[in-house]
Amino acid sequence: MDFIRNFPFFSIIICMFSGIITSVLSGKKARNLCIGAVSIVTILSACVLFYTMQTNVSFIYMMGHFPAPWGNEIRAGILEGVLATVFSLILLLSLVSAYHRTEEDIEATKLNLFYLLIDLLLSSLLAIIYTNDLFTAYVFVEINTIAACGLIMIRQKGRTFGAALRYMVMSLIGSGLFLIGLSLLYTLTGHLLMSPAKEAMAKIIATDSYHMPVLIVLVLMSIGLAIKSGLYPFHSWMPDAYSYSTASASAVLSGLVSKAYIILLIKIIYRVVGIDFIVTSKMMNVLFVFGLVGMIMGSLNAILEKDIRRMIAYSSVAQIGYIYMGIGLGVEQGYVAAVYHILHHAATKALLFISVVGLSNVSGGSKLFPDLRGAGYRHRSAGVAFAVGSFSMVGLPTLSGFISKYLFATAAMSASPKKVFLTLVVLAVSTILNAIYFIHTVVTIYTPAEEEKPEFERHHWREKPWVAFSLLLFIALNFALGVFSQPIVDLITRGLQMFG
Amino acid sequence: MENFRLILLIFLVLCALFVSFSKNLLVSVVIFMSYSLIMSIIWVLLESPDLAITEAAVGAGVTSVLFFITLKRIGAIGKEHPDEQDETTKEINSRPAVKQFGKFYKGAAVTLGAAIIFALLLMVSNLPAFGDADNPYNNEVSERYLEKSIEETGAVNAVTGMILDYRAFDTFGESCVLFIAAACVLILLRDDKTDTTAKAIQDEKFEPVSDTILQTSAKILFPAILMFGIYILVNGHLSPGGGFSGGAIMGAGLILHVNAFGYKKTQRFFNEKTYKRVTVCALSFYCIAKSYSFFTGANHLESHIPLGNAGDIISSGLILPLNICVGLVVACTMYAFYTLFKKGGM
Amino acid sequence: MEMFRFMIAAIFMFCGVFCMASAVFGMFRFRYVLNRMHTAATADTFGLLLTMIGLIIWKGFGFEALKMIIIVGFFWVSGPVSSHLIARMEVSTNKKLEEECEVKKYGEL
């Protein structure tokens, strides 16, 4: 066995171990350890990606001395490699680019706990991405939920407590539904690992013996995960949670945490139930409709919002709607588009949240539009970053947003005729709505302020070169996703084929 | 036996209904406690004593204590009219739109709940019959767990062999859940700005700190409870129990000690530093030991850890030390939860 | 002989159950905290003891009997103490104690 096959396991365990150690360190040391661990994980994930790309096989890693139906397993293929690399890279960038805000927002004695949460959060993200076992997935979903709650409330200011409580209640309902679905699935199949469960499931579907229970299991699992990822009618926790937590936390929460659940859903669809049953059972139409409604309603709410961070949070609601629409299309290309959109949204939303904090910093800490006028001149790097992120969201060519919208449109073409029409209309409308609020915001921050207020200050990138550098990397990531879209889409397609 | 189980299940449903409809939070907590106790009896009837011990210690014991402290801290105990609302809430609640929404909300919630209950019941009637030998989950997986666990893991208690050897990665995740939950409670409740000792003294005014009767009985009970916890902990691979249940019992013993003798006496042997050291060492050991066994297992190397003679106290390889680690983490976390809820510090 | 043993065990257990039943009745019958506590404590100590003696006689003096004796011991230490704590709490927090019952100062005893 190649040594490189150990890397997925190493990356999970490094995160957990550094999280455990972090609890006794001081804030500064905790930060350095955390950033070091995340960088190592990024490199390891990139190695896994290149290895799977070159050998073109997925491999299974046994966690312990016992093989498949008895012991735990993790599995790595191209898609897992891509997701792990991009996720850990984005986490690293959002940590570095807002570390000064983190230190301002959080009490010095609790700073190490913040990095502890980040470490365990990354380990849970990686475990959800790599796992080949349903119950492991559930355990790490729990860790993910608790860590996210902690990240929301660690900035003890504004409405964070209420937001964390709301998030927790919604999230626990989601976990509960998922757990019920999981235990029922075990009753039906007798397996918790994905590969044997799929064989048992195929038998059940072929004989059609438990049609109703299987359907309800699917509904419970997908609704549970949809609640956790904040699909439209369950999004009420999102605006408060994203707009009052500290900058890195909201970038991580909106970019990565809600996406992990969607990845788990795709995993269950592909690796447990089998995509054919999903298409014939038509249950994904529910997710499709909710996704469409979310795309419109999220954007409308964002237009009405006067607070820039809440506006971006509502835009997240719309983007989650896009992803679920892609899943609900029920065709292979739809899933490819959904995964691409996950990557695009993770990169762009994190960039937006980080740059907005820079902009509001130079406007006396205000997040309202009238105060933000001319902020793009006062903090040039954040202004440019925000503009790039906005254009990417709207879907300007050469940026990642354009490609994802294009992929959704082409995927819709191969779906059923009713869905084609609906998808294209809603896609067009939501693009226009996106354009309205994002272009308006960009214009606002580049309109010179009428009067110089005393609390306005200028920020030069040389003051904090690290921040500017990581913003630059964020922008580069966005362009890379857009320009090299063809190889990335190829990778995702190959990865999803390996999944099956 | 079937009737007895039926009675218990009906009781369970009734308890759940009472918990949600009771107007008084204190009553809710007490009924919730009895809910947990009934649940643990049901676990015994279903022949899973491991779960029963944990449920009784955590569900009925420690959780209720935490609920009580929370109620006390938010001032919900001893209020004359707990439902009294202040002026603004009253004003908002009397608006017609809010009233209408309240009605709609109640109606929608009841409909949704009824629909979910109906769907789940319908599905349960379609599931494989309970306790049937031909059920899908009576397959090669459980067969090997039951028949080969002594030979392969060295644990007489198959449940422990399963959670600490066959599926050890999940259990490591679970102990990290506990760890991260403790970290979140620290974030939420640790008060670094004010002096917590003064607050604790103020808080203990009505409490029986220096009650001779309590202290004498605690002197007898504290070692007994601790011994019982340790017994369950180190016999985890031989008899029902193990890290989680034994740790919870030890944590309950520590809580009794602090209640009887006060923080000062307890802090002599258990303070925040001890807590941190013990948790970090236990979890690090767990992490390293399990990494070693995962690594050797995946690379098909010999693990060189002797399984020993099945049935002895020191046997079954890594299971005993791992159980002790889990138990220490659980005990410390339970105690830490208690003190953090109580006074915002350790 | 077997029959005789069973009879004695049944008598003990019946007494124990009667004790507990009357305690439950008293819990609902009485209105004042200290009275209710008094009845509950009887069930905890005497009722439990009688039931356990019945069980021990019925099942024989084995390892199980030892466990039951330990359970009784545990309850005899913890039950009265908890009752005592409740009583102490009531006495130290209730401002209208004189209206409910006769209170004697230490010196009068």
PDB file of C-alpha atoms in Angstrom, chain B residues 59 75 111 157 218:
ATOM      1  CA  GLY B  59     -30.378  11.239  31.818  1.00  0.00           C
ATOM      2  CA  GLY B  75     -34.947  32.635  38.744  1.00  0.00           C
ATOM      3  CA  THR B 111     -51.145  19.565  11.805  1.00  0.00           C
ATOM      4  CA  ASN B 157     -18.670  -7.656  27.076  1.00  0.00           C
ATOM      5  CA  ALA B 218     -21.254  12.315  52.305  1.00  0.00           C
TER       6      ALA B 218
END
